[in-house]
Short mmCIF file of N, CA and C in Angstrom, two decimals:
data_model
loop_
_atom_site.label_atom_id
_atom_site.label_comp_id
_atom_site.label_asym_id
_atom_site.label_seq_id
_atom_site.Cartn_x
_atom_site.Cartn_y
_atom_site.Cartn_z
N UNK A 27 25.42 -13.55 16.09
CA UNK A 27 24.16 -12.85 16.26
C UNK A 27 24.04 -11.76 15.17
N UNK A 28 22.83 -11.52 14.71
CA UNK A 28 22.57 -10.54 13.66
C UNK A 28 22.86 -9.12 14.17
N UNK A 29 23.33 -8.29 13.27
CA UNK A 29 23.70 -6.91 13.60
C UNK A 29 22.54 -5.95 13.27
N UNK A 30 21.99 -5.29 14.27
CA UNK A 30 20.89 -4.35 14.02
C UNK A 30 21.26 -3.25 13.02
N UNK A 31 22.51 -2.84 13.00
CA UNK A 31 22.93 -1.79 12.06
C UNK A 31 22.78 -2.24 10.60
N UNK A 32 23.00 -3.53 10.34
CA UNK A 32 22.83 -4.03 8.98
C UNK A 32 21.37 -3.94 8.55
N UNK A 33 20.48 -4.23 9.47
CA UNK A 33 19.06 -4.15 9.14
C UNK A 33 18.60 -2.70 8.99
N UNK A 34 19.20 -1.80 9.76
CA UNK A 34 18.89 -0.38 9.59
C UNK A 34 19.33 0.08 8.20
N UNK A 35 20.48 -0.39 7.75
CA UNK A 35 20.95 -0.06 6.40
C UNK A 35 19.98 -0.62 5.35
N UNK A 36 19.53 -1.85 5.54
CA UNK A 36 18.58 -2.44 4.59
C UNK A 36 17.26 -1.67 4.57
N UNK A 37 16.81 -1.21 5.73
CA UNK A 37 15.57 -0.42 5.77
C UNK A 37 15.75 0.91 5.05
N UNK A 38 16.90 1.56 5.23
CA UNK A 38 17.17 2.83 4.53
C UNK A 38 17.23 2.59 3.02
N UNK A 39 17.91 1.52 2.62
CA UNK A 39 18.02 1.18 1.20
C UNK A 39 16.63 0.89 0.63
N UNK A 40 15.83 0.14 1.36
CA UNK A 40 14.49 -0.19 0.94
C UNK A 40 13.67 1.07 0.66
N UNK A 41 13.67 2.00 1.60
CA UNK A 41 12.90 3.25 1.43
C UNK A 41 13.46 4.09 0.28
N UNK A 42 14.78 4.18 0.21
CA UNK A 42 15.44 4.97 -0.84
C UNK A 42 15.09 4.43 -2.22
N UNK A 43 15.18 3.11 -2.39
CA UNK A 43 14.90 2.52 -3.69
C UNK A 43 13.41 2.58 -4.03
N UNK A 44 12.55 2.39 -3.05
CA UNK A 44 11.12 2.52 -3.34
C UNK A 44 10.81 3.93 -3.84
N UNK A 45 11.41 4.92 -3.21
CA UNK A 45 11.19 6.30 -3.64
C UNK A 45 11.75 6.53 -5.05
N UNK A 46 12.94 6.00 -5.31
CA UNK A 46 13.53 6.14 -6.66
C UNK A 46 12.64 5.52 -7.72
N UNK A 47 12.12 4.35 -7.43
CA UNK A 47 11.24 3.68 -8.39
C UNK A 47 9.97 4.49 -8.65
N UNK A 48 9.40 5.01 -7.58
CA UNK A 48 8.18 5.81 -7.74
C UNK A 48 8.47 7.09 -8.51
N UNK A 49 9.60 7.72 -8.25
CA UNK A 49 9.98 8.92 -9.00
C UNK A 49 10.15 8.59 -10.48
N UNK A 50 10.82 7.49 -10.76
CA UNK A 50 11.02 7.08 -12.16
C UNK A 50 9.68 6.75 -12.82
N UNK A 51 8.83 6.04 -12.10
CA UNK A 51 7.54 5.63 -12.66
C UNK A 51 6.66 6.83 -12.99
N UNK A 52 6.85 7.94 -12.29
CA UNK A 52 6.05 9.14 -12.56
C UNK A 52 6.29 9.68 -13.98
N UNK A 53 7.37 9.26 -14.60
CA UNK A 53 7.68 9.73 -15.95
C UNK A 53 6.81 9.07 -17.02
N UNK A 54 6.13 7.99 -16.65
CA UNK A 54 5.27 7.30 -17.61
C UNK A 54 3.82 7.76 -17.44
N UNK A 55 3.07 7.77 -18.52
CA UNK A 55 1.64 8.07 -18.41
C UNK A 55 0.94 6.90 -17.72
N UNK A 56 -0.25 7.13 -17.17
CA UNK A 56 -0.96 6.05 -16.47
C UNK A 56 -1.11 4.77 -17.28
N UNK A 57 -1.38 4.89 -18.57
CA UNK A 57 -1.54 3.68 -19.39
C UNK A 57 -0.21 2.94 -19.52
N UNK A 58 0.90 3.64 -19.47
CA UNK A 58 2.21 2.99 -19.51
C UNK A 58 2.51 2.23 -18.23
N UNK A 59 2.00 2.72 -17.13
CA UNK A 59 2.18 2.04 -15.84
C UNK A 59 1.31 0.80 -15.74
N UNK A 60 0.14 0.84 -16.38
CA UNK A 60 -0.81 -0.27 -16.30
C UNK A 60 -0.64 -1.28 -17.43
N UNK A 61 0.18 -0.97 -18.42
CA UNK A 61 0.34 -1.87 -19.57
C UNK A 61 0.92 -3.21 -19.14
N UNK A 62 0.32 -4.28 -19.63
CA UNK A 62 0.84 -5.62 -19.34
C UNK A 62 2.16 -5.80 -20.09
N UNK A 63 3.21 -6.00 -19.35
CA UNK A 63 4.56 -6.11 -19.93
C UNK A 63 5.11 -7.52 -19.80
N UNK A 64 4.23 -8.48 -19.48
CA UNK A 64 4.66 -9.87 -19.40
C UNK A 64 5.40 -10.21 -18.12
N UNK A 65 5.38 -9.32 -17.14
CA UNK A 65 6.04 -9.59 -15.86
C UNK A 65 5.14 -10.47 -15.00
N UNK A 66 5.69 -10.97 -13.91
CA UNK A 66 4.93 -11.86 -13.04
C UNK A 66 3.64 -11.21 -12.56
N UNK A 67 3.68 -9.93 -12.25
CA UNK A 67 2.47 -9.21 -11.82
C UNK A 67 1.97 -8.29 -12.93
N UNK A 68 2.31 -8.64 -14.17
CA UNK A 68 1.80 -7.97 -15.35
C UNK A 68 2.47 -6.65 -15.67
N UNK A 69 2.10 -5.64 -14.94
CA UNK A 69 2.53 -4.28 -15.24
C UNK A 69 3.49 -3.74 -14.19
N UNK A 70 4.00 -2.55 -14.47
CA UNK A 70 4.82 -1.85 -13.48
C UNK A 70 3.96 -1.56 -12.25
N UNK A 71 2.76 -1.05 -12.45
CA UNK A 71 1.88 -0.75 -11.33
C UNK A 71 1.49 -2.02 -10.58
N UNK A 72 1.28 -3.11 -11.30
CA UNK A 72 0.98 -4.39 -10.66
C UNK A 72 2.11 -4.85 -9.76
N UNK A 73 3.35 -4.66 -10.22
CA UNK A 73 4.52 -5.04 -9.42
C UNK A 73 4.64 -4.16 -8.19
N UNK A 74 4.44 -2.86 -8.36
CA UNK A 74 4.50 -1.94 -7.22
C UNK A 74 3.39 -2.22 -6.21
N UNK A 75 2.20 -2.58 -6.71
CA UNK A 75 1.10 -2.99 -5.83
C UNK A 75 1.49 -4.24 -5.04
N UNK A 76 2.10 -5.21 -5.70
CA UNK A 76 2.51 -6.44 -5.02
C UNK A 76 3.44 -6.14 -3.85
N UNK A 77 4.36 -5.22 -4.05
CA UNK A 77 5.29 -4.87 -2.98
C UNK A 77 4.57 -4.24 -1.79
N UNK A 78 3.60 -3.40 -2.06
CA UNK A 78 2.82 -2.79 -0.98
C UNK A 78 2.00 -3.87 -0.25
N UNK A 79 1.38 -4.74 -1.01
CA UNK A 79 0.55 -5.80 -0.43
C UNK A 79 1.40 -6.72 0.45
N UNK A 80 2.53 -7.16 -0.06
CA UNK A 80 3.33 -8.12 0.71
C UNK A 80 4.01 -7.46 1.91
N UNK A 81 4.45 -6.23 1.78
CA UNK A 81 5.02 -5.55 2.95
C UNK A 81 3.96 -5.38 4.03
N UNK A 82 2.74 -5.05 3.63
CA UNK A 82 1.67 -4.92 4.61
C UNK A 82 1.43 -6.26 5.31
N UNK A 83 1.37 -7.33 4.53
CA UNK A 83 1.19 -8.66 5.11
C UNK A 83 2.31 -8.99 6.10
N UNK A 84 3.54 -8.81 5.64
CA UNK A 84 4.67 -9.19 6.49
C UNK A 84 4.75 -8.37 7.76
N UNK A 85 4.63 -7.07 7.65
CA UNK A 85 4.81 -6.25 8.85
C UNK A 85 3.61 -6.32 9.79
N UNK A 86 2.47 -6.73 9.28
CA UNK A 86 1.35 -7.03 10.19
C UNK A 86 1.67 -8.31 10.98
N UNK A 87 2.37 -9.25 10.37
CA UNK A 87 2.80 -10.44 11.11
C UNK A 87 3.75 -10.05 12.23
N UNK A 88 4.61 -9.07 11.98
CA UNK A 88 5.56 -8.62 12.99
C UNK A 88 4.88 -7.87 14.14
N UNK A 89 3.60 -7.56 14.00
CA UNK A 89 2.88 -6.88 15.09
C UNK A 89 2.87 -7.73 16.36
N UNK A 90 3.01 -9.04 16.23
CA UNK A 90 3.05 -9.92 17.40
C UNK A 90 4.44 -10.02 18.02
N UNK A 91 5.42 -9.39 17.42
CA UNK A 91 6.79 -9.39 17.95
C UNK A 91 6.84 -8.50 19.19
N UNK A 92 7.53 -8.93 20.25
CA UNK A 92 7.62 -8.09 21.45
C UNK A 92 8.13 -6.68 21.18
N UNK A 93 9.03 -6.53 20.22
CA UNK A 93 9.55 -5.19 19.90
C UNK A 93 8.48 -4.31 19.26
N UNK A 94 7.56 -4.89 18.53
CA UNK A 94 6.46 -4.10 17.95
C UNK A 94 5.52 -3.64 19.06
N UNK A 95 5.29 -4.51 20.01
CA UNK A 95 4.44 -4.16 21.14
C UNK A 95 5.10 -3.10 22.00
N UNK A 96 6.42 -3.20 22.16
CA UNK A 96 7.18 -2.27 23.00
C UNK A 96 7.28 -0.88 22.38
N UNK A 97 7.51 -0.81 21.06
CA UNK A 97 7.79 0.47 20.42
C UNK A 97 6.56 1.14 19.81
N UNK A 98 5.62 0.37 19.35
CA UNK A 98 4.45 0.93 18.67
C UNK A 98 4.75 1.47 17.28
N UNK A 99 5.97 1.28 16.80
CA UNK A 99 6.37 1.86 15.51
C UNK A 99 5.61 1.29 14.33
N UNK A 100 5.08 0.08 14.48
CA UNK A 100 4.34 -0.53 13.37
C UNK A 100 2.84 -0.22 13.43
N UNK A 101 2.42 0.61 14.37
CA UNK A 101 1.00 0.95 14.50
C UNK A 101 0.37 1.46 13.20
N UNK A 102 1.07 2.28 12.40
CA UNK A 102 0.45 2.71 11.14
C UNK A 102 0.12 1.53 10.21
N UNK A 103 0.95 0.50 10.23
CA UNK A 103 0.69 -0.66 9.37
C UNK A 103 -0.48 -1.47 9.94
N UNK A 104 -0.61 -1.50 11.25
CA UNK A 104 -1.73 -2.21 11.88
C UNK A 104 -3.07 -1.65 11.42
N UNK A 105 -3.10 -0.37 11.11
CA UNK A 105 -4.34 0.28 10.70
C UNK A 105 -4.64 0.12 9.21
N UNK A 106 -3.69 -0.43 8.46
CA UNK A 106 -3.88 -0.56 7.00
C UNK A 106 -4.66 -1.83 6.66
N UNK A 107 -5.52 -1.74 5.65
CA UNK A 107 -6.22 -2.95 5.22
C UNK A 107 -5.23 -3.97 4.65
N UNK A 108 -5.58 -5.23 4.81
CA UNK A 108 -4.73 -6.32 4.32
C UNK A 108 -5.45 -7.02 3.18
N UNK A 109 -4.74 -7.20 2.10
CA UNK A 109 -5.28 -7.95 0.96
C UNK A 109 -5.07 -9.43 1.24
N UNK A 110 -5.90 -10.28 0.67
CA UNK A 110 -5.75 -11.71 0.91
C UNK A 110 -5.12 -12.45 -0.27
N UNK A 111 -4.71 -11.70 -1.28
CA UNK A 111 -4.07 -12.31 -2.45
C UNK A 111 -2.77 -11.58 -2.76
N UNK A 112 -1.74 -12.34 -3.10
CA UNK A 112 -0.44 -11.74 -3.42
C UNK A 112 -0.49 -10.93 -4.71
N UNK A 113 -1.46 -11.22 -5.57
CA UNK A 113 -1.58 -10.48 -6.82
C UNK A 113 -2.63 -9.37 -6.75
N UNK A 114 -3.09 -9.06 -5.55
CA UNK A 114 -4.06 -7.99 -5.38
C UNK A 114 -3.46 -6.67 -5.85
N UNK A 115 -4.31 -5.83 -6.40
CA UNK A 115 -3.87 -4.51 -6.86
C UNK A 115 -4.82 -3.46 -6.28
N UNK A 116 -4.60 -3.09 -5.02
CA UNK A 116 -5.53 -2.17 -4.37
C UNK A 116 -5.45 -0.73 -4.89
N UNK A 117 -4.40 -0.40 -5.64
CA UNK A 117 -4.22 0.97 -6.10
C UNK A 117 -4.27 1.02 -7.62
N UNK A 118 -5.18 1.86 -8.13
CA UNK A 118 -5.36 2.00 -9.57
C UNK A 118 -4.40 3.00 -10.18
N UNK A 119 -3.82 3.86 -9.35
CA UNK A 119 -2.89 4.87 -9.86
C UNK A 119 -1.66 4.95 -8.97
N UNK A 120 -0.60 5.44 -9.55
CA UNK A 120 0.64 5.64 -8.81
C UNK A 120 0.43 6.67 -7.70
N UNK A 121 -0.35 7.69 -7.96
CA UNK A 121 -0.59 8.73 -6.95
C UNK A 121 -1.38 8.20 -5.76
N UNK A 122 -2.23 7.20 -5.99
CA UNK A 122 -2.93 6.57 -4.87
C UNK A 122 -1.99 5.66 -4.07
N UNK A 123 -1.06 5.02 -4.75
CA UNK A 123 -0.14 4.09 -4.11
C UNK A 123 0.94 4.79 -3.29
N UNK A 124 1.40 5.94 -3.75
CA UNK A 124 2.54 6.64 -3.13
C UNK A 124 2.40 6.88 -1.62
N UNK A 125 1.28 7.40 -1.13
CA UNK A 125 1.19 7.64 0.32
C UNK A 125 1.30 6.35 1.14
N UNK A 126 0.71 5.27 0.65
CA UNK A 126 0.79 4.00 1.37
C UNK A 126 2.22 3.50 1.40
N UNK A 127 2.90 3.59 0.25
CA UNK A 127 4.30 3.13 0.19
C UNK A 127 5.16 3.93 1.16
N UNK A 128 4.96 5.25 1.19
CA UNK A 128 5.75 6.11 2.08
C UNK A 128 5.45 5.79 3.55
N UNK A 129 4.19 5.55 3.88
CA UNK A 129 3.82 5.25 5.26
C UNK A 129 4.40 3.91 5.70
N UNK A 130 4.37 2.93 4.82
CA UNK A 130 4.95 1.63 5.14
C UNK A 130 6.45 1.77 5.37
N UNK A 131 7.13 2.45 4.45
CA UNK A 131 8.58 2.59 4.58
C UNK A 131 8.97 3.36 5.83
N UNK A 132 8.20 4.37 6.19
CA UNK A 132 8.49 5.12 7.41
C UNK A 132 8.31 4.24 8.64
N UNK A 133 7.26 3.44 8.68
CA UNK A 133 7.03 2.55 9.82
C UNK A 133 8.11 1.47 9.90
N UNK A 134 8.48 0.92 8.76
CA UNK A 134 9.55 -0.08 8.75
C UNK A 134 10.84 0.53 9.30
N UNK A 135 11.21 1.68 8.79
CA UNK A 135 12.44 2.33 9.24
C UNK A 135 12.42 2.63 10.72
N UNK A 136 11.29 3.11 11.23
CA UNK A 136 11.18 3.43 12.66
C UNK A 136 11.30 2.17 13.50
N UNK A 137 10.64 1.10 13.07
CA UNK A 137 10.68 -0.14 13.85
C UNK A 137 12.06 -0.77 13.82
N UNK A 138 12.63 -0.87 12.63
CA UNK A 138 13.96 -1.47 12.51
C UNK A 138 14.97 -0.68 13.34
N UNK A 139 14.83 0.63 13.38
CA UNK A 139 15.74 1.46 14.16
C UNK A 139 15.67 1.21 15.65
N UNK A 140 14.61 0.59 16.12
CA UNK A 140 14.43 0.28 17.54
C UNK A 140 14.90 -1.12 17.91
N UNK A 141 15.22 -1.96 16.92
CA UNK A 141 15.55 -3.35 17.21
C UNK A 141 16.96 -3.52 17.75
N UNK A 142 17.09 -4.40 18.72
CA UNK A 142 18.39 -4.81 19.23
C UNK A 142 18.68 -6.23 18.77
N UNK A 143 19.86 -6.70 19.06
CA UNK A 143 20.26 -8.05 18.65
C UNK A 143 19.31 -9.11 19.20
N UNK A 144 18.85 -8.93 20.43
CA UNK A 144 17.94 -9.91 21.03
C UNK A 144 16.59 -9.92 20.29
N UNK A 145 16.17 -8.77 19.77
CA UNK A 145 14.93 -8.71 19.00
C UNK A 145 15.08 -9.47 17.68
N UNK A 146 16.25 -9.37 17.08
CA UNK A 146 16.49 -10.06 15.82
C UNK A 146 16.55 -11.57 16.01
N UNK A 147 16.93 -12.02 17.20
CA UNK A 147 17.01 -13.45 17.49
C UNK A 147 15.65 -14.05 17.86
N UNK A 148 14.65 -13.21 18.12
CA UNK A 148 13.33 -13.67 18.55
C UNK A 148 12.72 -14.59 17.49
N UNK A 149 12.12 -15.69 17.93
CA UNK A 149 11.44 -16.61 17.02
C UNK A 149 9.98 -16.18 16.93
N UNK A 150 9.59 -15.76 15.73
CA UNK A 150 8.24 -15.26 15.49
C UNK A 150 7.35 -16.40 15.00
N UNK A 151 6.20 -16.54 15.60
CA UNK A 151 5.17 -17.48 15.13
C UNK A 151 4.18 -16.69 14.27
N UNK A 152 3.85 -17.23 13.11
CA UNK A 152 2.93 -16.54 12.20
C UNK A 152 2.30 -17.55 11.26
N UNK A 153 1.34 -17.10 10.51
CA UNK A 153 0.71 -17.91 9.46
C UNK A 153 0.93 -17.20 8.13
N UNK A 154 1.28 -17.97 7.11
CA UNK A 154 1.49 -17.35 5.80
C UNK A 154 0.15 -17.09 5.12
N UNK A 155 0.19 -16.62 3.89
CA UNK A 155 -1.04 -16.23 3.19
C UNK A 155 -1.96 -17.42 2.90
N UNK A 156 -1.43 -18.64 3.00
CA UNK A 156 -2.25 -19.84 2.83
C UNK A 156 -2.71 -20.41 4.16
N UNK A 157 -2.35 -19.73 5.26
CA UNK A 157 -2.76 -20.17 6.58
C UNK A 157 -1.83 -21.19 7.23
N UNK A 158 -0.70 -21.45 6.61
CA UNK A 158 0.25 -22.44 7.14
C UNK A 158 1.07 -21.79 8.26
N UNK A 159 1.08 -22.47 9.42
CA UNK A 159 1.80 -21.96 10.58
C UNK A 159 3.31 -22.17 10.42
N UNK A 160 4.07 -21.18 10.88
CA UNK A 160 5.53 -21.24 10.84
C UNK A 160 6.09 -20.55 12.08
N UNK A 161 7.32 -20.90 12.40
CA UNK A 161 8.08 -20.25 13.47
C UNK A 161 9.49 -20.05 12.93
N UNK A 162 9.89 -18.78 12.82
CA UNK A 162 11.21 -18.48 12.26
C UNK A 162 11.85 -17.31 12.99
N UNK A 163 13.17 -17.27 12.90
CA UNK A 163 13.94 -16.20 13.52
C UNK A 163 13.65 -14.87 12.81
N UNK A 164 13.48 -13.82 13.58
CA UNK A 164 13.16 -12.50 13.05
C UNK A 164 14.20 -12.03 12.04
N UNK A 165 15.48 -12.19 12.35
CA UNK A 165 16.53 -11.73 11.42
C UNK A 165 16.37 -12.40 10.05
N UNK A 166 16.11 -13.70 10.04
CA UNK A 166 15.95 -14.42 8.77
C UNK A 166 14.70 -13.95 8.04
N UNK A 167 13.63 -13.69 8.78
CA UNK A 167 12.41 -13.19 8.15
C UNK A 167 12.63 -11.81 7.53
N UNK A 168 13.34 -10.95 8.26
CA UNK A 168 13.62 -9.61 7.72
C UNK A 168 14.51 -9.70 6.49
N UNK A 169 15.49 -10.59 6.51
CA UNK A 169 16.32 -10.78 5.31
C UNK A 169 15.45 -11.19 4.13
N UNK A 170 14.51 -12.09 4.39
CA UNK A 170 13.60 -12.51 3.32
C UNK A 170 12.80 -11.32 2.79
N UNK A 171 12.22 -10.54 3.68
CA UNK A 171 11.38 -9.41 3.27
C UNK A 171 12.19 -8.42 2.44
N UNK A 172 13.37 -8.05 2.91
CA UNK A 172 14.18 -7.10 2.15
C UNK A 172 14.66 -7.70 0.83
N UNK A 173 15.00 -8.98 0.82
CA UNK A 173 15.40 -9.63 -0.43
C UNK A 173 14.22 -9.68 -1.40
N UNK A 174 13.04 -9.98 -0.90
CA UNK A 174 11.84 -10.01 -1.74
C UNK A 174 11.61 -8.65 -2.38
N UNK A 175 11.74 -7.60 -1.60
CA UNK A 175 11.60 -6.24 -2.12
C UNK A 175 12.60 -6.01 -3.26
N UNK A 176 13.86 -6.35 -3.00
CA UNK A 176 14.91 -6.12 -4.01
C UNK A 176 14.60 -6.88 -5.28
N UNK A 177 14.17 -8.11 -5.14
CA UNK A 177 13.84 -8.95 -6.30
C UNK A 177 12.78 -8.28 -7.18
N UNK A 178 11.68 -7.87 -6.57
CA UNK A 178 10.60 -7.29 -7.37
C UNK A 178 10.90 -5.86 -7.80
N UNK A 179 11.68 -5.12 -7.03
CA UNK A 179 12.09 -3.79 -7.49
C UNK A 179 12.97 -3.92 -8.73
N UNK A 180 13.80 -4.95 -8.76
CA UNK A 180 14.63 -5.17 -9.96
C UNK A 180 13.75 -5.45 -11.17
N UNK A 181 12.69 -6.21 -10.96
CA UNK A 181 11.75 -6.44 -12.06
C UNK A 181 11.14 -5.12 -12.53
N UNK A 182 10.70 -4.32 -11.57
CA UNK A 182 10.09 -3.02 -11.92
C UNK A 182 11.10 -2.12 -12.61
N UNK A 183 12.34 -2.12 -12.13
CA UNK A 183 13.38 -1.29 -12.76
C UNK A 183 13.64 -1.75 -14.19
N UNK A 184 13.62 -3.04 -14.42
CA UNK A 184 13.81 -3.56 -15.78
C UNK A 184 12.64 -3.13 -16.66
N UNK A 185 11.43 -3.24 -16.15
CA UNK A 185 10.27 -2.82 -16.94
C UNK A 185 10.33 -1.33 -17.25
N UNK A 186 10.75 -0.54 -16.29
CA UNK A 186 10.89 0.91 -16.53
C UNK A 186 11.95 1.18 -17.59
N UNK A 187 13.08 0.49 -17.49
CA UNK A 187 14.15 0.66 -18.48
C UNK A 187 13.64 0.29 -19.87
N UNK A 188 12.91 -0.82 -19.96
CA UNK A 188 12.36 -1.23 -21.25
C UNK A 188 11.36 -0.21 -21.79
N UNK A 189 10.73 0.54 -20.90
CA UNK A 189 9.77 1.58 -21.29
C UNK A 189 10.48 2.92 -21.57
N UNK A 190 11.82 2.93 -21.47
CA UNK A 190 12.57 4.14 -21.77
C UNK A 190 12.84 5.05 -20.59
N UNK A 191 12.63 4.57 -19.37
CA UNK A 191 12.85 5.38 -18.17
C UNK A 191 14.10 4.86 -17.44
N UNK A 192 15.04 5.76 -17.19
CA UNK A 192 16.26 5.40 -16.46
C UNK A 192 16.03 5.59 -14.97
N UNK A 193 16.14 4.51 -14.20
CA UNK A 193 15.95 4.55 -12.76
C UNK A 193 17.19 5.12 -12.07
N UNK A 194 18.33 5.02 -12.72
CA UNK A 194 19.58 5.50 -12.12
C UNK A 194 20.26 4.41 -11.32
N UNK A 195 21.19 4.81 -10.50
CA UNK A 195 21.98 3.88 -9.69
C UNK A 195 21.05 3.21 -8.67
N UNK A 196 21.18 1.89 -8.57
CA UNK A 196 20.33 1.13 -7.65
C UNK A 196 21.13 0.33 -6.63
N UNK A 197 22.43 0.48 -6.60
CA UNK A 197 23.28 -0.34 -5.74
C UNK A 197 23.20 0.07 -4.27
N UNK A 198 23.09 -0.92 -3.41
CA UNK A 198 23.14 -0.72 -1.96
C UNK A 198 24.44 -0.01 -1.57
N UNK A 199 25.49 -0.29 -2.29
CA UNK A 199 26.80 0.28 -1.98
C UNK A 199 26.78 1.80 -1.86
N UNK A 200 25.87 2.44 -2.58
CA UNK A 200 25.75 3.90 -2.53
C UNK A 200 25.47 4.38 -1.10
N UNK A 201 24.79 3.58 -0.30
CA UNK A 201 24.43 3.95 1.05
C UNK A 201 25.43 3.46 2.12
N UNK A 202 26.39 2.64 1.69
CA UNK A 202 27.40 2.13 2.63
C UNK A 202 28.47 3.20 2.79
N UNK A 203 28.71 3.64 4.03
CA UNK A 203 29.72 4.69 4.24
C UNK A 203 31.11 4.25 3.76
N UNK A 204 31.79 5.16 3.08
CA UNK A 204 33.16 4.91 2.64
C UNK A 204 34.08 5.24 3.82
N UNK A 205 34.72 4.23 4.34
CA UNK A 205 35.55 4.40 5.53
C UNK A 205 36.83 5.21 5.24
N UNK A 206 37.14 5.42 3.97
CA UNK A 206 38.30 6.25 3.62
C UNK A 206 37.95 7.72 3.49
N UNK A 207 36.66 8.01 3.38
CA UNK A 207 36.23 9.41 3.23
C UNK A 207 36.67 10.21 4.45
N UNK A 208 37.25 11.35 4.19
CA UNK A 208 37.66 12.25 5.27
C UNK A 208 39.05 11.97 5.80
N UNK A 209 39.67 10.87 5.36
CA UNK A 209 41.04 10.59 5.79
C UNK A 209 42.03 11.25 4.85
N UNK A 210 43.13 11.67 5.38
CA UNK A 210 44.18 12.25 4.52
C UNK A 210 45.22 11.25 4.18
#
């Protein structure tokens, strides 16, 4: 059975890295953020928009999960508009995007923190962006969402590095407690 603590770690990592990326991106002028750099979503801002769009899509799907109904932690995401295209760019500036990213990450962290093993085993029924119906285990869906975030954040980090901005350490290991710490 999936371990809720692992997903809590992934949610913390997700929020931490999103914040690091946004902090790094602030070092570029607006035209540097919007410049087409040949990435899948064109620019750094395009990639960051994609992450906001897809997280909104995914966590709105989780609104039908019994744990979402029980906790209400995803209510802020329920109130957010949903784009119908994966390449949608609802935010023209980083400053416009930042509050949405922070609100999504806070809701994700709050919801994940409420999940138990039985919630992770729940089979969620949903429709993807093309309307195709699916039924999948919540733990596997969450792994996909967090992996998707990591994939596109790596793209954004590479684009930032190419633009001369150092994102710094990005390893999940930084957040994993060292079990030797404090021992003599």
